[in-house]
Coordinates of C-alpha atoms in Angstrom, one line a residue:
Chain A
M1 CA 47.3 -9.7 -4.0
E2 CA 44.3 -10.4 -1.9
Y3 CA 40.9 -10.9 -3.3
L4 CA 38.3 -8.0 -3.2
L5 CA 35.5 -10.6 -3.4
E6 CA 36.0 -14.3 -2.7
V7 CA 33.2 -16.8 -2.6
K8 CA 34.0 -20.3 -1.2
N9 CA 32.0 -23.4 -1.9
L10 CA 28.8 -21.6 -2.6
T11 CA 25.8 -23.9 -3.2
K12 CA 22.2 -23.0 -4.2
R13 CA 19.4 -25.5 -4.6
F14 CA 15.9 -25.0 -6.0
G15 CA 14.0 -28.0 -4.8
G16 CA 15.8 -31.0 -6.2
L17 CA 17.8 -28.9 -8.7
V18 CA 21.2 -28.0 -7.7
A19 CA 21.7 -24.6 -9.6
V20 CA 25.1 -23.8 -8.2
N21 CA 27.3 -26.6 -6.8
N22 CA 30.2 -25.9 -4.5
V23 CA 31.6 -23.0 -6.5
S24 CA 34.6 -21.0 -5.5
M25 CA 36.0 -17.9 -7.2
G26 CA 37.4 -14.5 -6.5
V27 CA 37.9 -11.0 -8.0
K28 CA 40.7 -8.6 -7.2
E29 CA 40.7 -4.9 -7.2
G30 CA 41.1 -3.5 -10.7
E31 CA 40.5 -6.9 -12.3
V32 CA 37.9 -7.9 -14.8
V33 CA 36.7 -11.5 -14.4
G34 CA 34.6 -13.0 -17.2
L35 CA 32.0 -15.4 -16.0
L36 CA 31.1 -17.8 -18.9
G37 CA 28.8 -20.7 -19.4
D38 CA 25.9 -21.8 -21.4
N39 CA 22.3 -21.1 -20.5
G40 CA 21.4 -22.8 -17.3
A41 CA 25.0 -23.2 -16.3
G42 CA 24.3 -21.3 -13.1
K43 CA 26.1 -18.0 -13.8
S44 CA 23.1 -15.8 -12.9
T45 CA 22.3 -17.7 -9.8
L46 CA 25.9 -17.4 -8.6
I47 CA 25.7 -13.7 -9.2
K48 CA 22.4 -13.2 -7.6
M49 CA 23.8 -14.7 -4.3
V50 CA 26.5 -12.0 -4.4
S51 CA 24.0 -9.3 -5.1
G52 CA 21.7 -10.4 -2.4
V53 CA 18.8 -11.7 -4.5
Y54 CA 19.2 -15.3 -3.4
R55 CA 20.6 -16.6 -0.1
P56 CA 23.1 -19.4 -0.5
D57 CA 22.3 -22.8 0.9
G58 CA 25.9 -23.4 1.6
G59 CA 29.3 -21.7 1.5
K60 CA 30.7 -18.4 2.4
I61 CA 31.2 -14.9 0.9
F62 CA 34.2 -12.8 1.8
F63 CA 34.4 -9.2 0.8
M64 CA 37.4 -7.1 1.5
G65 CA 38.8 -9.8 3.7
K66 CA 35.8 -10.2 5.9
E67 CA 33.0 -12.7 5.9
V68 CA 29.7 -11.1 4.9
I69 CA 26.2 -12.2 4.8
I70 CA 24.4 -10.5 2.0
D71 CA 20.6 -11.1 2.7
S72 CA 19.1 -8.4 0.5
P73 CA 19.9 -6.3 -2.6
M74 CA 20.1 -3.3 -0.2
K75 CA 22.7 -5.1 1.9
A76 CA 24.8 -5.7 -1.2
I77 CA 24.6 -2.0 -2.1
S78 CA 25.4 -0.9 1.3
I79 CA 28.8 -2.8 1.2
A80 CA 29.6 -1.3 -2.3
I81 CA 28.7 -4.3 -4.4
E82 CA 26.6 -2.9 -7.2
T83 CA 24.8 -5.1 -9.9
L84 CA 23.9 -4.0 -13.4
Y85 CA 21.2 -6.2 -14.8
Q86 CA 20.7 -6.7 -18.5
D87 CA 17.5 -4.8 -18.4
L88 CA 19.3 -2.0 -16.6
A89 CA 16.3 -1.3 -14.3
L90 CA 16.1 2.4 -15.2
A91 CA 12.8 4.4 -14.8
E92 CA 12.4 5.5 -18.4
N93 CA 10.1 8.4 -17.5
L94 CA 12.6 10.0 -15.2
N95 CA 15.6 11.9 -16.3
A96 CA 19.2 10.7 -16.1
Y97 CA 20.2 12.3 -12.9
S98 CA 17.0 11.3 -11.1
N99 CA 17.8 7.7 -12.1
I100 CA 21.4 8.0 -10.8
F101 CA 19.9 9.2 -7.4
L102 CA 16.8 6.9 -7.4
G103 CA 16.1 5.7 -4.0
R104 CA 18.9 7.8 -2.5
E105 CA 17.7 11.3 -3.4
K106 CA 19.6 14.2 -2.1
L107 CA 17.2 16.5 -0.2
K108 CA 17.4 20.1 1.0
K109 CA 15.3 21.9 3.6
V110 CA 13.2 24.9 2.6
L111 CA 11.7 27.1 5.4
K112 CA 13.8 24.9 7.7
F113 CA 11.4 22.1 8.0
I114 CA 10.2 21.0 4.5
N115 CA 12.3 18.5 2.7
V116 CA 12.5 18.9 -1.1
L117 CA 14.5 17.4 -3.8
D118 CA 17.8 19.1 -4.4
N119 CA 17.8 18.9 -8.2
D120 CA 20.6 21.3 -8.7
Y121 CA 23.0 19.2 -6.5
M122 CA 21.9 15.9 -8.1
L123 CA 22.5 17.4 -11.6
K124 CA 25.9 18.8 -10.6
E125 CA 27.0 15.5 -9.1
S126 CA 25.7 13.4 -12.0
K127 CA 27.7 15.6 -14.4
G128 CA 30.8 15.0 -12.2
V129 CA 30.5 11.2 -12.3
L130 CA 29.8 11.2 -16.1
D131 CA 32.8 13.4 -16.7
R132 CA 34.9 11.0 -14.6
L133 CA 33.8 8.2 -16.8
E134 CA 34.3 10.3 -20.0
I135 CA 30.6 9.8 -20.9
E136 CA 28.8 12.4 -23.0
I137 CA 25.0 12.7 -22.8
P138 CA 23.4 15.7 -24.4
S139 CA 21.4 16.7 -21.4
L140 CA 21.0 15.1 -18.0
R141 CA 17.5 16.6 -17.8
N142 CA 16.4 14.4 -20.7
R143 CA 14.2 11.5 -19.8
I144 CA 15.9 8.0 -20.2
S145 CA 13.3 7.1 -22.9
M146 CA 15.1 9.6 -25.1
L147 CA 18.5 8.2 -24.7
S148 CA 20.2 5.4 -26.9
G149 CA 20.9 2.0 -25.5
G150 CA 24.6 2.9 -25.0
Q151 CA 23.7 6.1 -23.2
R152 CA 21.2 4.2 -21.0
Q153 CA 24.0 1.6 -20.2
A154 CA 26.3 4.6 -19.4
V155 CA 23.7 6.0 -17.0
A156 CA 23.2 2.7 -15.3
I157 CA 27.0 2.3 -14.8
S158 CA 27.3 6.0 -13.6
R159 CA 24.7 5.2 -11.0
S160 CA 26.8 2.3 -9.6
I161 CA 30.0 4.3 -9.7
Y162 CA 28.6 7.3 -8.2
W163 CA 27.7 5.3 -5.0
N164 CA 31.3 4.2 -4.9
A165 CA 31.0 0.7 -6.0
K166 CA 34.0 -1.4 -5.2
L167 CA 32.7 -4.4 -7.0
L168 CA 30.5 -4.1 -10.1
I169 CA 28.7 -7.0 -11.5
M170 CA 27.6 -6.7 -15.1
D171 CA 25.1 -9.0 -16.6
E172 CA 25.3 -9.0 -20.4
P173 CA 26.4 -5.4 -20.6
T174 CA 26.8 -5.4 -24.4
A175 CA 23.8 -7.3 -25.4
A176 CA 21.2 -5.3 -27.3
L177 CA 23.7 -2.6 -28.2
G178 CA 25.0 -1.4 -31.6
V179 CA 28.6 -2.1 -32.6
T180 CA 29.9 1.4 -31.8
E181 CA 28.1 1.4 -28.4
Q182 CA 29.4 -2.0 -27.5
K183 CA 32.8 -0.6 -28.1
K184 CA 32.2 2.3 -25.8
V185 CA 30.8 0.2 -23.1
L186 CA 34.0 -2.1 -23.3
D187 CA 36.2 1.0 -23.1
L188 CA 34.2 2.1 -20.0
I189 CA 34.9 -1.3 -18.4
R190 CA 38.6 -0.7 -19.0
L191 CA 38.4 2.8 -17.5
L192 CA 36.7 1.4 -14.4
R193 CA 39.3 -1.3 -14.1
S194 CA 42.1 1.4 -14.3
Q195 CA 40.2 3.2 -11.4
G196 CA 40.7 0.1 -9.2
I197 CA 37.1 -1.4 -9.3
G198 CA 36.7 -5.1 -9.3
I199 CA 34.3 -6.2 -12.2
I200 CA 32.6 -9.4 -13.0
V201 CA 31.2 -9.6 -16.5
I202 CA 28.7 -12.2 -17.5
S203 CA 28.5 -12.4 -21.4
H204 CA 27.8 -14.7 -24.2
Q205 CA 29.9 -12.6 -26.6
L206 CA 33.3 -14.3 -26.4
Y207 CA 34.9 -11.6 -28.4
D208 CA 33.8 -9.0 -25.9
V209 CA 35.0 -10.9 -23.0
F210 CA 38.3 -11.6 -24.5
S211 CA 38.9 -8.0 -25.2
V212 CA 38.3 -6.9 -21.7
A213 CA 38.7 -9.7 -19.2
D214 CA 41.9 -10.5 -17.2
R215 CA 40.6 -13.9 -16.2
L216 CA 37.8 -16.2 -17.1
V217 CA 35.7 -18.5 -14.9
I218 CA 33.8 -21.1 -16.8
M219 CA 30.7 -22.8 -15.5
R220 CA 28.8 -25.8 -16.7
R221 CA 25.8 -27.4 -15.1
G222 CA 26.2 -25.6 -11.9
E223 CA 29.8 -26.3 -11.3
K224 CA 32.9 -24.5 -12.1
V225 CA 34.8 -26.4 -14.6
A226 CA 37.8 -24.2 -15.3
E227 CA 39.6 -21.0 -14.6
R228 CA 42.0 -19.5 -17.1
N229 CA 44.1 -16.4 -17.4
I230 CA 43.2 -14.7 -20.6
K231 CA 46.8 -14.8 -21.9
E232 CA 47.1 -18.6 -21.5
T233 CA 43.9 -19.6 -23.4
N234 CA 42.0 -18.9 -26.6
P235 CA 38.4 -18.7 -27.7
D236 CA 38.4 -22.4 -29.0
E237 CA 39.5 -23.8 -25.7
I238 CA 36.9 -21.7 -23.8
V239 CA 34.1 -22.8 -26.2
S240 CA 35.0 -26.5 -25.7
L241 CA 35.0 -25.9 -22.0
I242 CA 31.5 -24.2 -22.1
V243 CA 29.9 -26.9 -24.2
G244 CA 31.8 -29.7 -22.3
A245 CA 33.4 -31.2 -25.5
E246 CA 36.9 -32.4 -25.2
K247 CA 38.0 -31.6 -28.7
V248 CA 36.0 -29.2 -30.6
S249 CA 38.8 -26.8 -31.6
E250 CA 39.1 -28.2 -35.1
K251 CA 35.5 -27.8 -35.8
I252 CA 34.9 -24.3 -34.6
C253 CA 36.3 -21.6 -36.8
P254 CA 40.0 -22.1 -36.6
A255 CA 40.4 -18.7 -38.4
D256 CA 39.2 -17.1 -35.2
R257 CA 42.4 -18.0 -33.5
D258 CA 45.2 -15.5 -33.4
Chain B
M1 CA 24.3 7.2 -33.9
N2 CA 21.0 8.6 -32.6
N3 CA 22.7 10.4 -29.8
N4 CA 21.2 13.8 -30.2
K5 CA 17.6 13.2 -30.7
N6 CA 16.9 16.5 -29.2
S7 CA 18.9 18.8 -31.4
T8 CA 17.6 17.0 -34.5
L9 CA 14.0 18.0 -33.7
S10 CA 12.7 20.3 -36.4
V11 CA 10.8 23.5 -35.5
S12 CA 7.4 22.0 -36.5
Q13 CA 8.0 18.9 -34.5
R14 CA 8.7 21.0 -31.5
L15 CA 5.7 23.1 -32.1
Q16 CA 3.5 19.9 -32.5
S17 CA 5.0 18.6 -29.3
I18 CA 4.2 21.8 -27.4
L19 CA 0.8 22.0 -28.8
A20 CA 0.0 18.3 -27.9
K21 CA 1.2 18.9 -24.3
N22 CA -0.9 22.1 -23.8
W23 CA -3.9 21.4 -25.9
A24 CA -6.1 21.2 -22.8
I25 CA -5.3 24.8 -21.8
L26 CA -5.8 26.0 -25.3
F27 CA -9.0 24.1 -25.7
T28 CA -10.3 25.5 -22.3
L29 CA -9.5 29.0 -23.5
I30 CA -11.3 28.5 -26.9
I31 CA -14.4 27.1 -25.3
I32 CA -14.5 30.0 -22.7
L33 CA -14.4 32.3 -25.7
I34 CA -17.2 30.5 -27.4
F35 CA -19.3 30.3 -24.4
S36 CA -18.8 33.9 -23.7
F37 CA -20.8 34.6 -26.8
T38 CA -23.3 31.7 -26.6
G39 CA -23.9 31.6 -22.8
K40 CA -26.1 34.0 -20.8
R41 CA -24.2 35.4 -17.9
F42 CA -21.3 33.1 -18.7
F43 CA -18.3 35.5 -18.6
Q44 CA -18.8 36.9 -15.1
L45 CA -16.8 36.7 -12.0
A46 CA -19.7 35.2 -10.2
N47 CA -20.1 32.5 -12.8
F48 CA -16.3 31.6 -12.8
Q49 CA -16.4 31.4 -9.0
N50 CA -19.4 29.2 -9.3
I51 CA -17.6 26.8 -11.6
L52 CA -14.6 26.7 -9.2
H53 CA -16.9 26.2 -6.2
L54 CA -18.8 23.2 -7.9
S55 CA -15.5 21.8 -9.0
T56 CA -14.1 21.4 -5.5
I57 CA -15.2 17.7 -4.9
Y58 CA -14.0 16.9 -8.5
L59 CA -10.6 18.4 -7.8
L60 CA -10.3 16.4 -4.7
L61 CA -11.3 13.1 -6.5
T62 CA -9.1 13.9 -9.4
A63 CA -6.1 14.8 -7.3
S64 CA -6.4 11.5 -5.6
E65 CA -6.8 9.6 -8.8
T66 CA -3.7 11.4 -10.2
F67 CA -1.4 9.8 -7.6
V68 CA -2.9 6.4 -8.3
I69 CA -2.8 6.7 -12.1
I70 CA 0.9 7.8 -12.1
T71 CA 1.8 4.5 -10.3
G72 CA 0.1 2.7 -13.2
G73 CA -2.9 1.8 -11.0
I74 CA -6.6 3.0 -10.9
D75 CA -9.0 3.6 -8.1
L76 CA -12.6 3.0 -9.0
S77 CA -13.9 3.3 -5.4
V78 CA -13.3 7.1 -4.9
G79 CA -16.9 8.1 -5.9
F80 CA -18.6 5.7 -3.5
V81 CA -16.0 6.2 -0.6
M82 CA -16.9 9.9 -1.0
G83 CA -20.6 8.9 -0.6
L84 CA -19.7 6.7 2.4
S85 CA -17.9 9.6 4.0
S86 CA -20.7 12.0 3.3
V87 CA -23.4 9.9 5.0
L88 CA -21.1 8.7 7.8
S89 CA -20.0 12.3 8.8
A90 CA -23.7 13.5 8.5
K91 CA -25.0 10.7 10.5
I92 CA -22.6 11.3 13.3
I93 CA -23.3 15.0 13.2
E94 CA -27.1 14.5 13.1
L95 CA -27.0 12.1 16.1
L96 CA -24.8 14.6 18.1
H97 CA -26.8 17.5 17.1
A98 CA -30.0 15.7 18.2
A99 CA -28.3 15.1 21.6
N100 CA -27.8 18.9 21.9
F101 CA -24.1 19.0 21.3
P102 CA -22.8 22.4 20.2
P103 CA -22.7 22.5 16.4
A104 CA -18.9 23.2 16.3
L105 CA -18.2 20.1 18.4
S106 CA -20.6 17.7 16.6
I107 CA -19.4 18.9 13.1
S108 CA -15.7 18.4 14.2
I109 CA -16.2 14.9 15.6
G110 CA -18.4 13.8 12.5
S111 CA -15.8 15.1 10.0
I112 CA -12.8 13.7 11.8
V113 CA -14.4 10.3 12.4
A114 CA -15.5 10.0 8.8
L115 CA -12.0 11.0 7.5
I116 CA -10.3 8.4 9.7
V117 CA -12.8 5.7 8.7
C118 CA -12.2 6.6 5.0
I119 CA -8.5 5.5 5.5
I120 CA -9.8 1.9 5.8
P121 CA -10.9 1.3 2.2
G122 CA -7.6 2.6 0.8
L123 CA -5.7 0.4 3.3
I124 CA -7.7 -2.6 2.2
N125 CA -7.2 -1.8 -1.5
G126 CA -3.4 -1.2 -1.0
V127 CA -2.9 -4.5 0.9
L128 CA -5.0 -6.4 -1.6
I129 CA -3.0 -4.9 -4.5
T130 CA 0.5 -5.3 -3.1
K131 CA 0.4 -8.4 -0.9
Y132 CA -2.3 -10.4 -2.6
K133 CA -1.5 -9.2 -6.1
V134 CA -5.2 -8.4 -6.9
P135 CA -5.2 -6.1 -10.0
P136 CA -6.1 -2.5 -9.0
F137 CA -9.1 -2.5 -11.2
I138 CA -10.6 -5.5 -9.5
A139 CA -9.6 -4.6 -5.9
T140 CA -11.1 -1.1 -6.2
L141 CA -14.2 -2.3 -8.2
G142 CA -14.9 -4.7 -5.2
M143 CA -14.3 -1.8 -2.8
M144 CA -16.6 0.4 -4.9
G145 CA -19.5 -2.0 -4.2
I146 CA -18.6 -2.4 -0.5
A147 CA -18.4 1.3 0.0
N148 CA -21.7 1.8 -1.7
G149 CA -23.4 -0.9 0.4
M150 CA -22.1 0.6 3.7
A151 CA -23.2 4.1 2.7
L152 CA -26.8 2.7 1.9
I153 CA -26.8 0.8 5.3
I154 CA -25.8 3.8 7.2
S155 CA -28.2 6.2 5.5
E156 CA -30.9 3.5 5.2
G157 CA -31.2 4.8 1.6
F158 CA -32.4 8.4 2.6
P159 CA -30.4 11.7 2.7
V160 CA -29.2 12.5 6.2
A161 CA -30.8 15.9 6.5
Y162 CA -31.2 17.1 10.1
L163 CA -28.0 18.9 10.4
P164 CA -26.8 22.2 12.0
R165 CA -27.8 25.1 9.7
V166 CA -24.3 26.6 10.1
L167 CA -22.9 23.7 8.0
P168 CA -23.9 25.0 4.5
N169 CA -23.1 28.5 5.5
I170 CA -19.5 27.6 6.1
G171 CA -19.4 25.6 3.0
N172 CA -20.9 28.2 0.7
S173 CA -19.6 31.4 2.2
Y174 CA -17.2 33.8 0.5
L175 CA -14.1 35.5 1.9
I176 CA -15.1 39.0 1.0
Y177 CA -18.6 40.6 0.5
I178 CA -18.8 44.0 -0.9
L179 CA -22.0 46.1 -1.1
P180 CA -20.7 48.8 -3.5
G181 CA -20.3 52.1 -1.6
K182 CA -22.0 50.9 1.5
A183 CA -20.5 47.9 3.3
I184 CA -17.8 45.3 3.2
S185 CA -17.5 42.2 5.4
F186 CA -15.6 39.1 5.7
F187 CA -16.9 35.4 5.8
S188 CA -20.6 36.4 6.1
K189 CA -22.9 38.9 4.5
P190 CA -23.0 42.4 5.9
K191 CA -25.6 42.5 8.6
G192 CA -29.1 43.8 8.0
I193 CA -29.2 43.7 4.3
A194 CA -32.2 42.3 2.4
G195 CA -34.2 42.4 -0.7
E196 CA -32.8 44.3 -3.6
E197 CA -29.5 44.9 -1.8
I198 CA -28.8 41.2 -1.9
K199 CA -28.7 41.3 -5.7
E200 CA -26.1 44.0 -5.6
L201 CA -23.8 42.2 -3.3
I202 CA -20.5 41.2 -4.8
R203 CA -19.0 38.1 -3.4
I204 CA -15.2 37.4 -4.0
I205 CA -13.3 34.2 -3.3
P206 CA -15.4 31.4 -2.1
N207 CA -14.3 29.6 1.1
S208 CA -14.1 26.4 -1.0
L209 CA -11.5 28.0 -3.2
I210 CA -9.3 28.8 -0.3
F211 CA -9.7 25.3 1.1
I212 CA -9.0 23.5 -2.2
S213 CA -6.1 25.8 -3.1
I214 CA -4.4 24.8 0.1
I215 CA -5.0 21.1 -0.5
I216 CA -4.0 21.2 -4.2
F217 CA -0.8 23.2 -3.3
I218 CA 0.2 20.7 -0.8
L219 CA -0.5 17.7 -3.2
W220 CA 1.3 19.5 -6.0
H221 CA 4.3 20.0 -3.8
I222 CA 4.4 16.4 -2.6
L223 CA 4.3 15.1 -6.2
K224 CA 6.6 17.6 -7.7
N225 CA 9.3 18.3 -5.1
T226 CA 9.5 15.5 -2.7
K227 CA 11.1 12.1 -2.5
F228 CA 7.6 10.6 -2.2
G229 CA 6.6 12.2 -5.5
Q230 CA 9.7 11.1 -7.2
H231 CA 9.1 7.5 -6.1
T232 CA 5.6 7.7 -7.3
Y233 CA 6.7 8.5 -10.8
A234 CA 9.5 5.8 -10.5
I235 CA 7.1 3.1 -9.6
G236 CA 4.9 4.1 -12.6
G237 CA 7.8 4.1 -15.0
S238 CA 9.4 0.9 -14.0
M239 CA 8.4 -1.2 -11.0
D240 CA 11.6 -3.2 -11.3
A241 CA 13.8 -0.1 -11.3
A242 CA 12.0 1.1 -8.2
V243 CA 12.4 -2.2 -6.3
R244 CA 16.1 -2.5 -7.2
A245 CA 16.7 1.1 -6.3
G246 CA 15.7 0.0 -2.8
I247 CA 12.2 1.7 -2.7
N248 CA 9.7 -0.1 -0.6
T249 CA 7.1 -0.3 -3.4
N250 CA 4.6 -2.2 -1.4
K251 CA 4.5 0.4 1.4
H252 CA 4.5 3.2 -1.2
L253 CA 1.6 1.8 -3.0
I254 CA -0.5 1.3 0.1
I255 CA 0.2 4.9 1.1
I256 CA -0.9 5.9 -2.4
Y257 CA -4.2 4.1 -2.1
V258 CA -4.7 5.3 1.5
L259 CA -4.1 8.8 0.3
S260 CA -6.7 8.3 -2.6
S261 CA -9.5 7.1 -0.3
F262 CA -8.6 9.8 2.3
L263 CA -9.0 12.4 -0.3
A264 CA -12.3 10.9 -1.4
G265 CA -13.4 11.0 2.2
L266 CA -12.4 14.6 2.3
A267 CA -14.5 15.2 -0.7
G268 CA -17.5 13.6 1.0
V269 CA -17.2 15.7 4.1
F270 CA -16.8 18.8 1.9
Y271 CA -20.0 17.8 0.1
V272 CA -21.8 17.8 3.4
F273 CA -20.6 21.3 4.0
Q274 CA -21.6 22.4 0.5
T275 CA -25.1 20.9 0.4
G276 CA -26.0 20.7 4.1
I277 CA -27.1 17.1 3.9
G278 CA -25.4 13.8 3.8
I279 CA -26.1 11.7 0.7
Y280 CA -24.9 8.5 -0.7
T281 CA -23.4 8.4 -4.2
S282 CA -25.9 7.2 -6.7
F283 CA -25.0 4.9 -9.5
G284 CA -24.9 7.0 -12.5
A285 CA -23.1 9.8 -10.8
M286 CA -19.9 8.6 -12.4
Y287 CA -17.6 10.5 -10.2
E288 CA -14.7 8.0 -10.7
L289 CA -15.0 8.2 -14.5
L290 CA -15.0 12.1 -14.3
A291 CA -12.0 11.9 -12.1
I292 CA -10.2 9.6 -14.4
A293 CA -11.2 11.8 -17.3
G294 CA -9.8 14.8 -15.6
V295 CA -6.5 13.1 -15.0
V296 CA -6.2 11.8 -18.6
I297 CA -7.1 15.1 -20.1
G298 CA -4.5 16.5 -17.9
G299 CA -1.8 14.6 -19.7
A300 CA -1.5 11.4 -17.7
S301 CA -1.3 7.9 -19.1
L302 CA -3.1 4.9 -17.8
M303 CA 0.1 3.0 -18.3
G304 CA 1.6 5.1 -15.5
G305 CA 4.6 7.2 -15.1
K306 CA 3.1 10.4 -16.5
G307 CA 0.8 13.1 -15.4
G308 CA 0.7 15.8 -12.8
I309 CA -1.5 17.8 -10.4
I310 CA -1.6 21.0 -12.6
G311 CA -2.6 19.0 -15.6
S312 CA -5.4 17.3 -13.6
V313 CA -6.5 20.7 -12.3
I314 CA -6.8 21.9 -15.9
G315 CA -8.7 18.8 -16.9
V316 CA -11.2 19.3 -14.1
F317 CA -11.6 22.9 -15.0
L318 CA -12.1 22.0 -18.7
L319 CA -14.9 19.6 -17.8
G320 CA -16.4 22.2 -15.4
V321 CA -16.4 24.9 -18.0
I322 CA -18.1 22.5 -20.5
E323 CA -20.9 21.6 -18.2
N324 CA -21.5 25.1 -17.1
G325 CA -21.2 26.6 -20.5
L326 CA -23.4 24.1 -22.3
H327 CA -26.0 24.7 -19.5
L328 CA -25.8 28.4 -19.9
S329 CA -25.9 28.1 -23.6
G330 CA -29.3 26.3 -23.3
V331 CA -28.0 22.9 -24.5
D332 CA -29.8 19.9 -23.3
P333 CA -27.8 18.5 -20.3
F334 CA -27.6 15.0 -21.9
F335 CA -25.2 16.5 -24.4
R336 CA -22.8 17.0 -21.7
Y337 CA -22.1 13.3 -21.3
I338 CA -21.4 13.1 -25.0
A339 CA -19.1 16.0 -24.8
V340 CA -17.1 14.6 -21.9
G341 CA -17.0 11.2 -23.6
L342 CA -15.5 12.7 -26.8
I343 CA -13.0 14.9 -25.1
L344 CA -11.7 11.9 -23.1
I345 CA -11.3 9.8 -26.3
V346 CA -9.6 12.8 -28.1
A347 CA -7.3 13.3 -25.1
V348 CA -6.0 9.8 -25.4
I349 CA -5.6 10.0 -29.2
I350 CA -3.5 13.2 -28.8
D351 CA -1.4 11.5 -26.1
Q352 CA -0.8 8.6 -28.5
S353 CA -0.2 10.4 -31.7
F354 CA 2.3 12.9 -30.3
P355 CA 4.9 11.0 -28.3
D356 CA 6.8 13.1 -25.9
L357 CA 9.8 14.5 -27.7
L358 CA 10.6 17.4 -25.3

């Protein structure tokens, strides 16, 4: 099957530092790819080139079979690549549906010439997308500041999905969540996969990644060092690839292996 | 899990929250009640219209400050931009009037030129804040001094006083005049009345009230119902969220500061209509502080993201009632400053101690 997103030989330099060096990878429709690596491995920089925050210094990005130049976050969004940052980027003083529609508000005309916000429409549509994702939030009229961490994450995900994301990039989606909520978010990722969305997950939580990902890409010092199908690897091997040790499996919690 | 914060609120928590949100209205009603007993001729139509009439410039300045504060900024220059607009419009009107232009033409030209010029301080503030990352406090503090200096240069330190006599007539007229049982007229006193009859004349709805109602309605609508208003709140709530949602935050903030100084300019022009002279803002007038106080009493937070036009209008009205009521109750005017200061601090304490639960 053809890749939904494919990056070829992407390179990004910051002055003398090569943050991302000649990295190629791909994501298919309905596939979850875990992007792993220690701090400073270049995961975020790689992702930011796909989401339009940075422009690559070298290499090409293909989306749905065509080469694309993603020169701004808006450009990424316009071709249906949505990014969920760790801090979620929600306006806490606005309610859930206003956040889902932020920047793309639905307007209606009153007296034929005055544009006003169509709150009923936005509320109804937001309910629809939350239902589709099997998310329950007490009231969409509540401000974000009154929601729990998991509910916020759900609102942020709904926002991406409502705008028909084909590729969803998630940066540490389970960090800062309680155990139950982590599980909910992971369930949500599986649900999105079943709906045919390609997903890249960056996470330090190996357990989470192993429970949802189909494939893993491991980076170290700006380079891609390995790519593994989830069924053909185990956490020990991944840890050794991340830290760059040849044989660490004996030292690190053998009990974790199943 | 803490999923249903809303449903777990107890009745007393809800009550507290409602009280905390609406204390300004309650407080205003209470002091109106008190002043009705203590103040001479306080509880009268004429007096309430007077309070509204004198609140007009504060309403304009407070409305402009509301937009700025919701974005998390502050505009200290509004009071002096108002003074600049006042002397500039008056100076132009004075010169044209002296050159025998018809009053309508000279007044229109003076007002429009001043309004256009007053866009400039806001534009400069906005560019400094967005492009050069100057904190709003500093940018507008600088602009405050500049506007003050310009106003003093234009006026040479004196009131601009040789203006058409029709000016204050427009600014201080009422929509309806009724001489009970004898006459009724619109926009000006019934002709040929004098002496004792003037005292019996009932005036209803000052022109300034019509003018300010239209402006406030438009601003309320913008903030409450439009995309622009929504983005204003979003920027105050989270700049990051606004940027990533694709909002052009720099452009938005520049428009906000331009709007702010434009409304300050409008206040200055109105002041000329009200007083019949153009006068620079004196230090110690504290317009900007009273405007900020009105906004904060109205429920806004200086951290941004909160507040609204209706709250700010209540804030201004509360300050207006206090000033008027203390005066009519025979209290030394200096106490008014103390009262305003105390209420401002209380407003912030109430805001801090009762977080929004509803």
